[in-house]
mmCIF file of C-alpha atoms in Angstrom:
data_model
loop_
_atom_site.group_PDB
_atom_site.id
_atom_site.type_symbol
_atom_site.label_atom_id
_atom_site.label_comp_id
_atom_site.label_asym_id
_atom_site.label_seq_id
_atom_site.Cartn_x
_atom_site.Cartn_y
_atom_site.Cartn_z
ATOM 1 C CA UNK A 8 -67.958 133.128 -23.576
ATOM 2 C CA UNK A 9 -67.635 131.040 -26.651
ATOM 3 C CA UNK A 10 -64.741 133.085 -28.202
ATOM 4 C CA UNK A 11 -62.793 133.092 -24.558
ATOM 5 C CA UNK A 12 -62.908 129.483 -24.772
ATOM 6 C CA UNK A 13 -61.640 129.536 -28.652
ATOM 7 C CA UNK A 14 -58.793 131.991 -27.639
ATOM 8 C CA UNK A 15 -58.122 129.837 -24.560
ATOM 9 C CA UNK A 16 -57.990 126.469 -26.113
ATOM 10 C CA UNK A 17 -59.901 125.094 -23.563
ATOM 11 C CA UNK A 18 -63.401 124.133 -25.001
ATOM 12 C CA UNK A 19 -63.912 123.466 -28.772
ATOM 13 C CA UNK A 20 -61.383 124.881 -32.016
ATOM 14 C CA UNK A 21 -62.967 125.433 -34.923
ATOM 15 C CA UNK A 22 -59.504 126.427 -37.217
ATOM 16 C CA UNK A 23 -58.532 124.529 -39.707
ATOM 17 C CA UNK A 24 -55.856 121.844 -40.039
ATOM 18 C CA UNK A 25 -52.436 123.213 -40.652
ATOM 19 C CA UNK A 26 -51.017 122.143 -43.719
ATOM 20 C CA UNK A 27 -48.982 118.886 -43.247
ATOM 21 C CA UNK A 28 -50.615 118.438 -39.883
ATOM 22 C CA UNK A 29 -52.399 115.508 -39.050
ATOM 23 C CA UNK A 30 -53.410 113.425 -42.076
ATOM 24 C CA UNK A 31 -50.094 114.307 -43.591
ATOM 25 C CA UNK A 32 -48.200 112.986 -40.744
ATOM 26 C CA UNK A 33 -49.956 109.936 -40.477
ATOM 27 C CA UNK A 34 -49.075 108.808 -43.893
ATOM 28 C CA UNK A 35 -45.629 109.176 -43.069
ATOM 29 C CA UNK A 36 -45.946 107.175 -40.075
ATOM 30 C CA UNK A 37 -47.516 104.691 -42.346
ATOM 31 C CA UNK A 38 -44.958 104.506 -45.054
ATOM 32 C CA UNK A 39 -42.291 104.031 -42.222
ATOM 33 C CA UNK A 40 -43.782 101.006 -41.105
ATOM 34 C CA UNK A 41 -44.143 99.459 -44.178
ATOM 35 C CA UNK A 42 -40.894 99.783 -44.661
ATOM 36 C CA UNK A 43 -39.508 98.624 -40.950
ATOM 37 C CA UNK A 44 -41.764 95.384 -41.990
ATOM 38 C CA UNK A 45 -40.419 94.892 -45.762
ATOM 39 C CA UNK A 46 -36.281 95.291 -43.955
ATOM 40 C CA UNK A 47 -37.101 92.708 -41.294
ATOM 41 C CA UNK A 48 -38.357 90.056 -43.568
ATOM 42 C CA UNK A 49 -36.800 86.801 -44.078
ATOM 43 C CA UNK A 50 -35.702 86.053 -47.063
ATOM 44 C CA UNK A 51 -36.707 82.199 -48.043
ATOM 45 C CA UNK A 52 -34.070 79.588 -46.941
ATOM 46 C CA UNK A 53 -32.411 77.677 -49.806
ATOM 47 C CA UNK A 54 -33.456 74.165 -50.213
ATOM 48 C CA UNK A 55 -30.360 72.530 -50.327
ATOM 49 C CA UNK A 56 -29.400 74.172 -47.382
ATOM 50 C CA UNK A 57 -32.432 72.653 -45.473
ATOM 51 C CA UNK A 58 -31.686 69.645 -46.256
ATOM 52 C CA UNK A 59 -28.378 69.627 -45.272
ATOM 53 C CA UNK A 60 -29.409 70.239 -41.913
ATOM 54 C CA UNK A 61 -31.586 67.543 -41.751
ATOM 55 C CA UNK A 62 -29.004 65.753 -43.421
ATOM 56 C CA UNK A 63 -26.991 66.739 -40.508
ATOM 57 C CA UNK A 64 -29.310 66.324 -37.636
ATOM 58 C CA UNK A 65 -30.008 62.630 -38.770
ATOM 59 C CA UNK A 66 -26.354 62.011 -38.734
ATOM 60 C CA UNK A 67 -26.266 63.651 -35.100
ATOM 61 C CA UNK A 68 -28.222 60.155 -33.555
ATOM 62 C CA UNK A 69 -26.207 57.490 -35.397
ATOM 63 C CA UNK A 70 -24.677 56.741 -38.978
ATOM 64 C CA UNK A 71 -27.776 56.391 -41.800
ATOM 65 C CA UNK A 72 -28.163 55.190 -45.354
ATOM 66 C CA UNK A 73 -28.591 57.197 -47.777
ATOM 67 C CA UNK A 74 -31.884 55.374 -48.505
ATOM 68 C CA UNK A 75 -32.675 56.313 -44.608
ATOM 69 C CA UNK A 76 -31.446 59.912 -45.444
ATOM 70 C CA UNK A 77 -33.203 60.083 -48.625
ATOM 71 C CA UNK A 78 -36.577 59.211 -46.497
ATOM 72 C CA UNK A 79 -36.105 61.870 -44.059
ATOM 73 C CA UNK A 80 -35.800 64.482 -47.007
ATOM 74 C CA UNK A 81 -38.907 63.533 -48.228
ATOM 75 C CA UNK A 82 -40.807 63.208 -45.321
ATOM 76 C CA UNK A 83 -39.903 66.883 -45.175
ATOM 77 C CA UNK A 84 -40.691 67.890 -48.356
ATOM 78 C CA UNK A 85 -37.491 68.181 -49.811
ATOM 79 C CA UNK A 86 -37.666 67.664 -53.862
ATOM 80 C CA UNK A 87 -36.019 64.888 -55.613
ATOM 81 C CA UNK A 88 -33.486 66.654 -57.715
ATOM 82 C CA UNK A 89 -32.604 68.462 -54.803
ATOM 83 C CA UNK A 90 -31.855 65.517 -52.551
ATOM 84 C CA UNK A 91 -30.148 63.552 -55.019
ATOM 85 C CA UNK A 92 -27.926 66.456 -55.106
ATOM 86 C CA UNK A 93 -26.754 66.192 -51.502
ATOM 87 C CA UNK A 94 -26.955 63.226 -51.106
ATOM 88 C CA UNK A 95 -24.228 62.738 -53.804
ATOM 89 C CA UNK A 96 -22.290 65.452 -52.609
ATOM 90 C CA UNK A 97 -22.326 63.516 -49.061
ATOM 91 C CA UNK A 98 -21.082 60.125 -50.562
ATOM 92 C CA UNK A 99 -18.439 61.991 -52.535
ATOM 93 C CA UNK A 100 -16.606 63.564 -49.354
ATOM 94 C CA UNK A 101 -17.480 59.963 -47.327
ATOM 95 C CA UNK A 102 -19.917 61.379 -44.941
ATOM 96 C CA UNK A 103 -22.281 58.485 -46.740
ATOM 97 C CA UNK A 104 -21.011 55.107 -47.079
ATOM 98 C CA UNK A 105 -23.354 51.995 -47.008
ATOM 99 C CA UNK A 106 -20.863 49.911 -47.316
ATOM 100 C CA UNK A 107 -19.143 50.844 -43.950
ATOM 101 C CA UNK A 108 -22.422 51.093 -42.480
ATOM 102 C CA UNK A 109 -23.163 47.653 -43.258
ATOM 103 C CA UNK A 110 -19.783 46.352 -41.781
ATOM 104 C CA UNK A 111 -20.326 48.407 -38.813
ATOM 105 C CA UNK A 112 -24.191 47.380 -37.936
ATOM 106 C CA UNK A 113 -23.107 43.541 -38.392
ATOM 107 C CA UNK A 114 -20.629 43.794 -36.089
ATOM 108 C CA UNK A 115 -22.287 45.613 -33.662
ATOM 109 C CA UNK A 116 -25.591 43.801 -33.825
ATOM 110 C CA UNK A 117 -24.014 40.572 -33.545
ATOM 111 C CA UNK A 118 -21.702 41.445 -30.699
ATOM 112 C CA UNK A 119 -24.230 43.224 -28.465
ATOM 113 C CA UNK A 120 -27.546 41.806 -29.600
ATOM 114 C CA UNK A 121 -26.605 38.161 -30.660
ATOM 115 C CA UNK A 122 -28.348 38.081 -33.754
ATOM 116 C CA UNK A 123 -27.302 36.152 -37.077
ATOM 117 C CA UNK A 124 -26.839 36.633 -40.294
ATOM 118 C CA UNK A 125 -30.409 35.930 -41.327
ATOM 119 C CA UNK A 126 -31.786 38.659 -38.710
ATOM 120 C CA UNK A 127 -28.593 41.424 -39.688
ATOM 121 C CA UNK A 128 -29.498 40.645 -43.265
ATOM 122 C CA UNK A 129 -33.374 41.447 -42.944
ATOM 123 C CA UNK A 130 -31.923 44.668 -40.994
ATOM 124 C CA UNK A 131 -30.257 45.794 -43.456
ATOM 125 C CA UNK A 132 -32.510 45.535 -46.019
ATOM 126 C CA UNK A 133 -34.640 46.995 -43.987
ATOM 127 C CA UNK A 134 -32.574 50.088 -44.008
ATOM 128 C CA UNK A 135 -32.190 50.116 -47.493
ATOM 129 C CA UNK A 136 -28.643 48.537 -48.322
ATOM 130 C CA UNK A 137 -27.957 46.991 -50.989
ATOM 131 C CA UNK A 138 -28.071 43.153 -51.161
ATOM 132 C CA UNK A 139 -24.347 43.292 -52.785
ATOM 133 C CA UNK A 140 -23.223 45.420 -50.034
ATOM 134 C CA UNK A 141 -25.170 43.684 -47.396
ATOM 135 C CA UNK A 142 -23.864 40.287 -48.737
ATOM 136 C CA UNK A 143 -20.454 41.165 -48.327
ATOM 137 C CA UNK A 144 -20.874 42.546 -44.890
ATOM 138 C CA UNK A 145 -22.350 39.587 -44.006
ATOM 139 C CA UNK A 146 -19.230 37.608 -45.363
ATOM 140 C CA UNK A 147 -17.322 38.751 -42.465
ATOM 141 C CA UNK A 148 -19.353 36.844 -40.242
ATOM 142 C CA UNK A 149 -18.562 33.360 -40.893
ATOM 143 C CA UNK A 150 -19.887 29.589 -39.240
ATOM 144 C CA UNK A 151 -17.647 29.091 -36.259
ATOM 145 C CA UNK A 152 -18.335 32.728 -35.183
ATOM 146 C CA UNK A 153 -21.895 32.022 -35.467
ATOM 147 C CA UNK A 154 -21.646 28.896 -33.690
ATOM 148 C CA UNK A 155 -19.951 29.910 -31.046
ATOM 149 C CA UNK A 156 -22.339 33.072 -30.342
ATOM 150 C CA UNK A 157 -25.023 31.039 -30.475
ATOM 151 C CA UNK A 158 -23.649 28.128 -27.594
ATOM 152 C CA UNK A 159 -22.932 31.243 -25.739
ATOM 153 C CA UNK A 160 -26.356 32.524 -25.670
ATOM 154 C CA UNK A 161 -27.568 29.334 -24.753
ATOM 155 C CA UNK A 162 -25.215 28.946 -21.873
ATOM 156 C CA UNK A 163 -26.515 32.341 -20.642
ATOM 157 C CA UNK A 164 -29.948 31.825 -20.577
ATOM 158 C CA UNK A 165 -29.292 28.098 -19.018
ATOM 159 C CA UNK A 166 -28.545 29.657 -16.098
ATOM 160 C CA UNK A 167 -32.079 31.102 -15.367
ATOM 161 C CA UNK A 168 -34.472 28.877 -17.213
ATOM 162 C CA UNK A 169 -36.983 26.759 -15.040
ATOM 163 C CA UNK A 170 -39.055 24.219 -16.106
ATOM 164 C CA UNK A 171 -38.632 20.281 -17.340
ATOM 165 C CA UNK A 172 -35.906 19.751 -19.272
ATOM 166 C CA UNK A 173 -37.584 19.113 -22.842
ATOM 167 C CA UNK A 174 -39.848 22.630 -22.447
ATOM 168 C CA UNK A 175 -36.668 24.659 -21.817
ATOM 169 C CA UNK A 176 -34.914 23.333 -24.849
ATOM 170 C CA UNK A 177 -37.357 23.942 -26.875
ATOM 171 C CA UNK A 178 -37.568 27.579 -25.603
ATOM 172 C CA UNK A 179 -33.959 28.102 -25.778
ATOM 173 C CA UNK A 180 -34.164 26.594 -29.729
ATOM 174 C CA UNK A 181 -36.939 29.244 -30.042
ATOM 175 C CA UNK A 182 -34.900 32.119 -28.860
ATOM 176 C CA UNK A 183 -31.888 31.832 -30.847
ATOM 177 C CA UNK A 184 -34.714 31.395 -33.933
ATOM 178 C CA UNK A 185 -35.863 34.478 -33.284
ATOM 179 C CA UNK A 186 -32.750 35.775 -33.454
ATOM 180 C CA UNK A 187 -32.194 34.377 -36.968
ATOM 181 C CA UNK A 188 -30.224 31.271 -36.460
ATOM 182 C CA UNK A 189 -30.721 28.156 -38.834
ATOM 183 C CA UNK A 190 -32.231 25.430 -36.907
ATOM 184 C CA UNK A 191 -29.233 23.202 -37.247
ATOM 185 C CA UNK A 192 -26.856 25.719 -35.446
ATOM 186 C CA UNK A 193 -29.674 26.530 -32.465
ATOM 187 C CA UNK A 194 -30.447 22.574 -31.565
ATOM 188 C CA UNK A 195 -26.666 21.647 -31.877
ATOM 189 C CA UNK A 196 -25.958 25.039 -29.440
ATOM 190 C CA UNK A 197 -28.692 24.419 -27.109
ATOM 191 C CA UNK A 198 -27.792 20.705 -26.812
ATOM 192 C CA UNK A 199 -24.214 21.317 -25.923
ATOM 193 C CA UNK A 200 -25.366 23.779 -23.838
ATOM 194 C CA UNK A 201 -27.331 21.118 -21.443
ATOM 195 C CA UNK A 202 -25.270 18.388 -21.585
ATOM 196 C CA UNK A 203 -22.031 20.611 -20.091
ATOM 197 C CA UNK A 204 -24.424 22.102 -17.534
ATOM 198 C CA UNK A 205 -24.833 18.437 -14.772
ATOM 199 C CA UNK A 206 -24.817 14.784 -15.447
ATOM 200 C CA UNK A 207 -28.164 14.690 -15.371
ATOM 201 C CA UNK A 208 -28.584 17.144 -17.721
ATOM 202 C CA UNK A 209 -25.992 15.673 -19.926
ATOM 203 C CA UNK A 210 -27.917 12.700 -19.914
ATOM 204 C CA UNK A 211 -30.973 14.101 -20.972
ATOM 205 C CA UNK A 212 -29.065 16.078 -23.855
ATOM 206 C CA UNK A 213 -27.831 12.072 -25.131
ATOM 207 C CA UNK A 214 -31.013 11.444 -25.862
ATOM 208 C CA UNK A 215 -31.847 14.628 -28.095
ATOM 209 C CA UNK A 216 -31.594 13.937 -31.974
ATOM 210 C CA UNK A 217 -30.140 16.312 -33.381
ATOM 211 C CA UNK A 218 -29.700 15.487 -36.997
ATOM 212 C CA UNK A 219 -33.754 14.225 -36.426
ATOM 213 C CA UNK A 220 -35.071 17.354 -35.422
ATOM 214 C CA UNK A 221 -33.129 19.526 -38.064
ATOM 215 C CA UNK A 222 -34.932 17.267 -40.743
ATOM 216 C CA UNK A 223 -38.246 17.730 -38.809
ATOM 217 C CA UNK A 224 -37.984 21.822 -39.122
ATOM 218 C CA UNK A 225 -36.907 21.476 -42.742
ATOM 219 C CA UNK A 226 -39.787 19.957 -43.525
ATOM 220 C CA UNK A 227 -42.186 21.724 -41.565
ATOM 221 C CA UNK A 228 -39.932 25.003 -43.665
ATOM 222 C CA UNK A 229 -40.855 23.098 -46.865
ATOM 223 C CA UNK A 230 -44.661 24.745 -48.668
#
């Protein structure tokens, strides 16, 4: 019975391995693998070339410093040398230029946002430019354009402030402050303001000081 199951195959086979059966195979099958794994590697990514991306992906949302830039690089762990590199390579071709950037965020901030020189220059500190460069973007924006930005604000908020008369001039004073202008140019704006709005406001606006009060926040500025 035993041997008619041997000669059938259909119980237990006590033969030998064929040579290069089996274990043989396998290690073939093993080798083959460690190739497929070593050919479908990737290789590491060149440095440079990462940080040209993020170079590029910054760029992407709006125009940056190269301070800004040079932040993003090493929040992502891109080395020194190798950011100086591109970064220098970028301000060679133009694709960096704080100077431009500096016209460009002065002119926008003060046309859509309001703000003054004091506030646009703390900006663009803040975002690295240099005081030079900032100073002569800056320049552009001279008194009468200030002046007239700020009367225009005031004008525009006029028209939906509620309360007595002294409480919404000093809250109109207070908002163009915060928006960086000296307090000479924000009483004189807010005061012209009122006194074109009625008669009776106009009245009221006679009585404001302005020369007084400008003296009072100077020395309330003063340590």
């Amino acid at each position: 019975m035993a041997s008619r199951r041997a000669r059938t195959g259909r119980g237990w086979d006590a033969s030998p391995p064929r040579a290069g059966d089996g274990g043989l195979r396998r290690g073939r099958r093993g080798r083959s693998a460690d190739t497929d794994t070593d050919a479908g590697a990737t290789p590491p990514r060149d440095e440079a070339e990462v940080a040209r991306e993020i170079c590029l992906r910054q760029l992407a949302v709006r125009p940056r410093t190269r301070a800004e830039l040079a932040g993003a690089l090493a929040k992502r762990g891109i080395s020194e040398e190798t950011a100086a590199t591109v970064l220098d390579r970028y301000d060679e071709v133009g694709i960096i230029d704080d100077a431009a950037f500096a016209r460009a965020w002065v002119s926008s901030r003060h046309t859509g946002r309001g703000l003054a020189r004091r506030a646009l220059a703390t900006e663009l500190r803040q975002r690295g430019v240099d005081g030079d460069v900032a100073k002569a973007a800056l320049g552009e924006l001279d008194d009468e354009t200030e002046a007239e930005t700020a009367r225009a604000l005031a004008e525009r908020k006029l028209r939906s402030a509620r309360g007595e008369p002294d409480a919404v001039f000093r809250r109109l004073v207070g908002m163009l402050a915060r928006k960086g202008y000296p307090p000479g140019v924000a009483i004189r704006a807010v005061k012209d303001a009122i006194a074109a709005q009625s008669a009776e406001a106009a009245e009221f606006a006679e009585q404001i000081d302005a020369d007084a009060l400008v003296d009072a926040e100077a020395d309330l500025d003063r340590p």
